[in-house]
Short mmCIF file of N, CA, C and O in Angstrom, two decimals:
data_model
loop_
_atom_site.label_atom_id
_atom_site.label_comp_id
_atom_site.label_asym_id
_atom_site.label_seq_id
_atom_site.Cartn_x
_atom_site.Cartn_y
_atom_site.Cartn_z
N UNK A 1 47.99 -15.70 130.09
CA UNK A 1 46.67 -15.71 130.69
C UNK A 1 45.76 -16.62 129.87
O UNK A 1 45.73 -16.53 128.66
N UNK A 2 45.00 -17.51 130.53
CA UNK A 2 44.13 -18.41 129.79
C UNK A 2 42.86 -17.70 129.32
O UNK A 2 42.55 -16.60 129.77
N UNK A 3 42.14 -18.37 128.41
CA UNK A 3 40.96 -17.72 127.83
C UNK A 3 39.87 -17.48 128.87
O UNK A 3 39.13 -16.50 128.76
N UNK A 4 39.77 -18.34 129.88
CA UNK A 4 38.76 -18.15 130.92
C UNK A 4 39.03 -16.87 131.71
O UNK A 4 38.13 -16.12 132.02
N UNK A 5 40.29 -16.63 132.03
CA UNK A 5 40.65 -15.41 132.76
C UNK A 5 40.34 -14.18 131.92
O UNK A 5 39.86 -13.17 132.44
N UNK A 6 40.64 -14.26 130.64
CA UNK A 6 40.34 -13.14 129.74
C UNK A 6 38.84 -12.90 129.71
O UNK A 6 38.38 -11.77 129.80
N UNK A 7 38.06 -13.98 129.63
CA UNK A 7 36.60 -13.86 129.60
C UNK A 7 36.10 -13.21 130.88
O UNK A 7 35.28 -12.29 130.83
N UNK A 8 36.59 -13.68 132.03
CA UNK A 8 36.16 -13.10 133.30
C UNK A 8 36.42 -11.60 133.32
O UNK A 8 35.62 -10.83 133.82
N UNK A 9 37.55 -11.20 132.78
CA UNK A 9 37.87 -9.78 132.72
C UNK A 9 36.99 -9.00 131.78
O UNK A 9 36.78 -7.80 131.95
N UNK A 10 36.45 -9.67 130.79
CA UNK A 10 35.60 -9.01 129.79
C UNK A 10 34.13 -8.97 130.19
O UNK A 10 33.35 -8.24 129.57
N UNK A 11 33.72 -9.74 131.20
CA UNK A 11 32.30 -9.81 131.56
C UNK A 11 31.73 -8.43 131.86
O UNK A 11 30.65 -8.08 131.39
N UNK A 12 32.46 -7.63 132.61
CA UNK A 12 31.99 -6.27 132.91
C UNK A 12 31.85 -5.43 131.66
O UNK A 12 30.87 -4.71 131.49
N UNK A 13 32.84 -5.54 130.77
CA UNK A 13 32.78 -4.81 129.50
C UNK A 13 31.59 -5.26 128.67
O UNK A 13 30.87 -4.44 128.09
N UNK A 14 31.40 -6.58 128.60
CA UNK A 14 30.28 -7.13 127.84
C UNK A 14 28.96 -6.66 128.44
O UNK A 14 28.05 -6.23 127.73
N UNK A 15 28.85 -6.73 129.76
CA UNK A 15 27.64 -6.30 130.44
C UNK A 15 27.32 -4.85 130.15
O UNK A 15 26.19 -4.50 129.79
N UNK A 16 28.31 -3.98 130.28
CA UNK A 16 28.09 -2.55 130.00
C UNK A 16 27.72 -2.30 128.55
O UNK A 16 26.84 -1.48 128.26
N UNK A 17 28.38 -3.01 127.63
CA UNK A 17 28.09 -2.84 126.21
C UNK A 17 26.67 -3.32 125.89
O UNK A 17 25.96 -2.67 125.11
N UNK A 18 26.26 -4.44 126.48
CA UNK A 18 24.90 -4.93 126.25
C UNK A 18 23.87 -3.95 126.81
O UNK A 18 22.85 -3.68 126.17
N UNK A 19 24.14 -3.43 127.99
CA UNK A 19 23.20 -2.48 128.60
C UNK A 19 23.08 -1.20 127.77
O UNK A 19 22.00 -0.63 127.69
N UNK A 20 24.18 -0.77 127.15
CA UNK A 20 24.08 0.43 126.32
C UNK A 20 23.41 0.14 124.98
O UNK A 20 22.72 0.99 124.43
N UNK A 21 23.57 -1.06 124.47
CA UNK A 21 22.92 -1.44 123.21
C UNK A 21 21.42 -1.65 123.40
O UNK A 21 20.63 -1.34 122.54
N UNK A 22 21.06 -2.22 124.55
CA UNK A 22 19.65 -2.50 124.86
C UNK A 22 19.27 -1.66 126.08
O UNK A 22 19.33 -2.13 127.21
N UNK A 23 18.85 -0.43 125.84
CA UNK A 23 18.63 0.51 126.94
C UNK A 23 17.54 0.05 127.91
O UNK A 23 17.58 0.39 129.07
N UNK A 24 16.61 -0.75 127.45
CA UNK A 24 15.54 -1.24 128.33
C UNK A 24 15.78 -2.67 128.80
O UNK A 24 14.86 -3.36 129.21
N UNK A 25 17.03 -3.11 128.79
CA UNK A 25 17.35 -4.49 129.15
C UNK A 25 17.10 -4.76 130.63
O UNK A 25 16.56 -5.80 130.99
N UNK A 26 17.50 -3.83 131.50
CA UNK A 26 17.25 -3.94 132.94
C UNK A 26 17.75 -5.27 133.51
O UNK A 26 16.99 -6.00 134.15
N UNK A 27 19.01 -5.59 133.26
CA UNK A 27 19.62 -6.80 133.80
C UNK A 27 20.81 -6.43 134.66
O UNK A 27 21.54 -5.50 134.35
N UNK A 28 21.00 -7.20 135.71
CA UNK A 28 22.20 -7.02 136.52
C UNK A 28 23.35 -7.75 135.85
O UNK A 28 23.15 -8.57 134.95
N UNK A 29 24.56 -7.48 136.30
CA UNK A 29 25.72 -8.18 135.77
C UNK A 29 25.60 -9.68 136.06
O UNK A 29 25.98 -10.50 135.24
N UNK A 30 25.03 -10.04 137.22
CA UNK A 30 24.84 -11.45 137.55
C UNK A 30 23.85 -12.12 136.59
O UNK A 30 24.04 -13.27 136.20
N UNK A 31 22.77 -11.39 136.22
CA UNK A 31 21.82 -11.93 135.23
C UNK A 31 22.54 -12.23 133.93
O UNK A 31 22.33 -13.28 133.31
N UNK A 32 23.38 -11.29 133.51
CA UNK A 32 24.09 -11.46 132.25
C UNK A 32 25.09 -12.60 132.36
O UNK A 32 25.20 -13.43 131.46
N UNK A 33 25.79 -12.70 133.49
CA UNK A 33 26.72 -13.82 133.68
C UNK A 33 26.01 -15.16 133.57
O UNK A 33 26.50 -16.09 132.93
N UNK A 34 24.85 -15.29 134.22
CA UNK A 34 24.10 -16.55 134.16
C UNK A 34 23.65 -16.86 132.74
O UNK A 34 23.67 -18.00 132.31
N UNK A 35 23.22 -15.83 132.02
CA UNK A 35 22.74 -16.04 130.65
C UNK A 35 23.87 -16.35 129.69
O UNK A 35 23.65 -16.94 128.63
N UNK A 36 25.09 -16.00 130.06
CA UNK A 36 26.21 -16.19 129.15
C UNK A 36 26.78 -17.61 129.16
O UNK A 36 27.82 -17.87 128.59
N UNK A 37 26.05 -18.54 129.76
CA UNK A 37 26.54 -19.91 129.69
C UNK A 37 26.31 -20.50 128.30
O UNK A 37 26.91 -21.50 127.96
N UNK A 38 25.46 -19.87 127.52
CA UNK A 38 25.30 -20.27 126.12
C UNK A 38 24.77 -19.09 125.31
O UNK A 38 24.03 -18.26 125.85
N UNK A 39 25.13 -19.02 124.03
CA UNK A 39 24.63 -17.92 123.20
C UNK A 39 23.10 -17.87 123.15
O UNK A 39 22.51 -16.79 123.19
N UNK A 40 22.46 -19.04 123.07
CA UNK A 40 20.99 -19.08 123.00
C UNK A 40 20.36 -18.53 124.27
O UNK A 40 19.35 -17.83 124.21
N UNK A 41 20.94 -18.85 125.43
CA UNK A 41 20.40 -18.33 126.69
C UNK A 41 20.46 -16.80 126.71
O UNK A 41 19.52 -16.14 127.13
N UNK A 42 21.58 -16.26 126.27
CA UNK A 42 21.74 -14.81 126.26
C UNK A 42 20.75 -14.16 125.30
O UNK A 42 20.06 -13.20 125.67
N UNK A 43 20.64 -14.70 124.11
CA UNK A 43 19.70 -14.15 123.11
C UNK A 43 18.26 -14.25 123.62
O UNK A 43 17.49 -13.29 123.53
N UNK A 44 17.90 -15.40 124.16
CA UNK A 44 16.53 -15.59 124.66
C UNK A 44 16.20 -14.63 125.80
O UNK A 44 15.10 -14.09 125.87
N UNK A 45 17.15 -14.43 126.70
CA UNK A 45 16.93 -13.51 127.81
C UNK A 45 16.72 -12.09 127.29
O UNK A 45 15.82 -11.37 127.75
N UNK A 46 17.53 -11.69 126.34
CA UNK A 46 17.38 -10.35 125.76
C UNK A 46 16.02 -10.21 125.09
O UNK A 46 15.34 -9.20 125.25
N UNK A 47 15.60 -11.23 124.36
CA UNK A 47 14.28 -11.19 123.70
C UNK A 47 13.17 -11.06 124.74
O UNK A 47 12.24 -10.26 124.55
N UNK A 48 13.25 -11.85 125.81
CA UNK A 48 12.23 -11.80 126.86
C UNK A 48 12.14 -10.43 127.50
O UNK A 48 11.05 -9.91 127.74
N UNK A 49 13.30 -9.85 127.80
CA UNK A 49 13.33 -8.59 128.54
C UNK A 49 13.04 -7.37 127.67
O UNK A 49 12.58 -6.36 128.18
N UNK A 50 13.32 -7.45 126.38
CA UNK A 50 13.16 -6.27 125.53
C UNK A 50 11.97 -6.37 124.58
O UNK A 50 11.52 -5.35 124.07
N UNK A 51 11.51 -7.59 124.31
CA UNK A 51 10.40 -7.76 123.38
C UNK A 51 10.80 -7.73 121.92
O UNK A 51 9.94 -7.72 121.04
N UNK A 52 12.10 -7.70 121.64
CA UNK A 52 12.53 -7.68 120.23
C UNK A 52 12.64 -9.11 119.71
O UNK A 52 12.66 -10.07 120.47
N UNK A 53 12.71 -9.22 118.38
CA UNK A 53 12.79 -10.54 117.76
C UNK A 53 14.15 -11.19 118.02
O UNK A 53 15.13 -10.51 118.33
N UNK A 54 14.18 -12.49 117.84
CA UNK A 54 15.43 -13.23 118.03
C UNK A 54 16.47 -12.77 117.01
O UNK A 54 17.65 -12.65 117.34
N UNK A 55 16.04 -12.52 115.77
CA UNK A 55 16.98 -12.06 114.74
C UNK A 55 17.61 -10.72 115.11
O UNK A 55 18.81 -10.53 114.98
N UNK A 56 16.78 -9.79 115.59
CA UNK A 56 17.29 -8.47 115.96
C UNK A 56 18.23 -8.58 117.16
O UNK A 56 19.30 -7.95 117.18
N UNK A 57 17.85 -9.38 118.15
CA UNK A 57 18.71 -9.56 119.32
C UNK A 57 20.04 -10.18 118.92
O UNK A 57 21.10 -9.77 119.39
N UNK A 58 19.99 -11.17 118.04
CA UNK A 58 21.21 -11.84 117.58
C UNK A 58 22.13 -10.84 116.88
O UNK A 58 23.33 -10.80 117.16
N UNK A 59 21.57 -10.04 116.00
CA UNK A 59 22.37 -9.04 115.28
C UNK A 59 23.02 -8.04 116.25
O UNK A 59 24.19 -7.70 116.12
N UNK A 60 22.24 -7.59 117.23
CA UNK A 60 22.76 -6.60 118.17
C UNK A 60 23.84 -7.21 119.08
O UNK A 60 24.82 -6.54 119.39
N UNK A 61 23.65 -8.45 119.49
CA UNK A 61 24.66 -9.10 120.33
C UNK A 61 25.95 -9.29 119.53
O UNK A 61 27.04 -9.04 120.04
N UNK A 62 25.82 -9.70 118.28
CA UNK A 62 27.00 -9.83 117.42
C UNK A 62 27.71 -8.48 117.27
O UNK A 62 28.94 -8.42 117.28
N UNK A 63 26.93 -7.42 117.12
CA UNK A 63 27.52 -6.08 116.99
C UNK A 63 28.27 -5.69 118.26
O UNK A 63 29.38 -5.15 118.20
N UNK A 64 27.68 -6.00 119.42
CA UNK A 64 28.34 -5.70 120.70
C UNK A 64 29.65 -6.46 120.80
O UNK A 64 30.69 -5.90 121.14
N UNK A 65 29.61 -7.75 120.51
CA UNK A 65 30.81 -8.57 120.62
C UNK A 65 31.88 -8.08 119.63
O UNK A 65 33.06 -8.04 119.96
N UNK A 66 31.45 -7.67 118.46
CA UNK A 66 32.37 -7.17 117.45
C UNK A 66 33.07 -5.90 117.92
O UNK A 66 34.28 -5.74 117.72
N UNK A 67 32.33 -4.98 118.56
CA UNK A 67 32.95 -3.75 119.05
C UNK A 67 33.97 -4.04 120.14
O UNK A 67 34.89 -3.25 120.36
N UNK A 68 33.82 -5.17 120.83
CA UNK A 68 34.76 -5.57 121.87
C UNK A 68 35.85 -6.49 121.33
O UNK A 68 36.64 -7.04 122.09
N UNK A 69 35.85 -6.68 120.00
CA UNK A 69 36.83 -7.53 119.32
C UNK A 69 36.78 -8.98 119.80
O UNK A 69 37.80 -9.62 120.00
N UNK A 70 35.54 -9.46 119.97
CA UNK A 70 35.31 -10.85 120.36
C UNK A 70 34.59 -11.52 119.20
O UNK A 70 33.45 -11.17 118.90
N UNK A 71 35.25 -12.48 118.56
CA UNK A 71 34.60 -13.16 117.44
C UNK A 71 33.68 -14.27 117.97
O UNK A 71 33.71 -14.64 119.13
N UNK A 72 32.84 -14.80 117.08
CA UNK A 72 31.84 -15.80 117.47
C UNK A 72 32.47 -17.04 118.10
O UNK A 72 31.98 -17.54 119.11
N UNK A 73 33.54 -17.54 117.49
CA UNK A 73 34.16 -18.76 118.02
C UNK A 73 34.71 -18.54 119.42
O UNK A 73 34.57 -19.39 120.29
N UNK A 74 35.35 -17.40 119.65
CA UNK A 74 35.88 -17.09 120.97
C UNK A 74 34.76 -16.96 121.98
O UNK A 74 34.83 -17.52 123.08
N UNK A 75 33.70 -16.25 121.62
CA UNK A 75 32.57 -16.08 122.53
C UNK A 75 31.94 -17.42 122.87
O UNK A 75 31.65 -17.69 124.05
N UNK A 76 31.74 -18.26 121.89
CA UNK A 76 31.14 -19.58 122.15
C UNK A 76 32.04 -20.43 123.04
O UNK A 76 31.55 -21.12 123.92
N UNK A 77 33.34 -20.36 122.82
CA UNK A 77 34.28 -21.11 123.65
C UNK A 77 34.22 -20.63 125.09
O UNK A 77 34.16 -21.43 126.02
N UNK A 78 34.25 -19.31 125.28
CA UNK A 78 34.16 -18.75 126.63
C UNK A 78 32.86 -19.15 127.30
O UNK A 78 32.84 -19.52 128.45
N UNK A 79 31.76 -19.03 126.54
CA UNK A 79 30.46 -19.34 127.10
C UNK A 79 30.37 -20.80 127.52
O UNK A 79 29.82 -21.12 128.56
N UNK A 80 30.90 -21.69 126.71
CA UNK A 80 30.88 -23.11 127.04
C UNK A 80 31.66 -23.37 128.33
O UNK A 80 31.19 -24.08 129.22
N UNK A 81 32.84 -22.80 128.43
CA UNK A 81 33.66 -22.99 129.63
C UNK A 81 33.01 -22.35 130.84
O UNK A 81 33.00 -22.91 131.93
N UNK A 82 32.46 -21.16 130.66
CA UNK A 82 31.81 -20.45 131.75
C UNK A 82 30.56 -21.21 132.19
O UNK A 82 30.29 -21.35 133.37
N UNK A 83 29.81 -21.73 131.22
CA UNK A 83 28.61 -22.51 131.53
C UNK A 83 28.93 -23.75 132.33
O UNK A 83 28.23 -24.07 133.29
N UNK A 84 30.00 -24.43 131.98
CA UNK A 84 30.42 -25.61 132.73
C UNK A 84 30.77 -25.23 134.17
O UNK A 84 30.42 -25.93 135.11
N UNK A 85 31.44 -24.11 134.34
CA UNK A 85 31.84 -23.65 135.67
C UNK A 85 30.60 -23.30 136.50
O UNK A 85 30.50 -23.65 137.66
N UNK A 86 29.65 -22.60 135.89
CA UNK A 86 28.41 -22.24 136.59
C UNK A 86 27.65 -23.48 136.99
O UNK A 86 27.18 -23.60 138.12
N UNK A 87 27.54 -24.43 136.06
CA UNK A 87 26.81 -25.67 136.35
C UNK A 87 27.45 -26.44 137.50
O UNK A 87 26.76 -26.94 138.38
N UNK A 88 28.77 -26.55 137.51
CA UNK A 88 29.43 -27.32 138.57
C UNK A 88 29.26 -26.63 139.92
O UNK A 88 29.05 -27.29 140.93
N UNK A 89 29.33 -25.30 139.96
CA UNK A 89 29.11 -24.58 141.22
C UNK A 89 27.67 -24.73 141.69
O UNK A 89 27.41 -24.90 142.87
N UNK A 90 26.74 -24.67 140.76
CA UNK A 90 25.33 -24.85 141.10
C UNK A 90 25.09 -26.24 141.67
O UNK A 90 24.42 -26.40 142.69
N UNK A 91 25.66 -27.26 141.01
CA UNK A 91 25.50 -28.64 141.48
C UNK A 91 26.09 -28.81 142.88
O UNK A 91 25.49 -29.47 143.73
N UNK A 92 27.26 -28.22 143.14
CA UNK A 92 27.90 -28.31 144.45
C UNK A 92 27.02 -27.62 145.51
O UNK A 92 26.82 -28.15 146.61
N UNK A 93 26.50 -26.47 145.17
CA UNK A 93 25.63 -25.72 146.09
C UNK A 93 24.35 -26.52 146.37
O UNK A 93 23.94 -26.66 147.51
N UNK A 94 23.76 -27.05 145.32
CA UNK A 94 22.52 -27.81 145.44
C UNK A 94 22.73 -29.06 146.30
O UNK A 94 21.87 -29.38 147.14
N UNK A 95 23.86 -29.72 146.14
CA UNK A 95 24.11 -30.96 146.90
C UNK A 95 24.22 -30.69 148.39
O UNK A 95 23.92 -31.57 149.21
N UNK A 96 24.61 -29.49 148.78
CA UNK A 96 24.69 -29.15 150.21
C UNK A 96 23.32 -29.15 150.87
O UNK A 96 23.20 -29.36 152.06
N UNK A 97 22.28 -28.90 150.08
CA UNK A 97 20.94 -28.79 150.64
C UNK A 97 20.05 -30.00 150.36
O UNK A 97 18.93 -30.04 150.82
N UNK A 98 20.56 -30.97 149.64
CA UNK A 98 19.73 -32.13 149.30
C UNK A 98 20.13 -33.39 150.05
O UNK A 98 19.59 -34.44 149.79
N UNK A 99 21.07 -33.27 150.97
CA UNK A 99 21.48 -34.47 151.73
C UNK A 99 20.61 -34.67 152.92
O UNK A 99 20.10 -33.91 153.56
#
């Protein structure tokens, strides 16, 4: 199984873990998927929605990923690949309406 497939399978786990770590996060799984195209996007979204500092959000996200046995390099790799996929789908969707 490739890393992208593994990541797709973990999105629900990551989403649930983030929601339990940040009880006032109030994000859908789709919100989290969109934010996961880069670590900074995810951290910034959590800061916006919870009002906590970037340092605190970063620490808590690292703790969540650690409990799921996802190291920083793996998470960044998944996010980069996932972000590319989201961007290409968005561009394809956008082009249908701009012709």
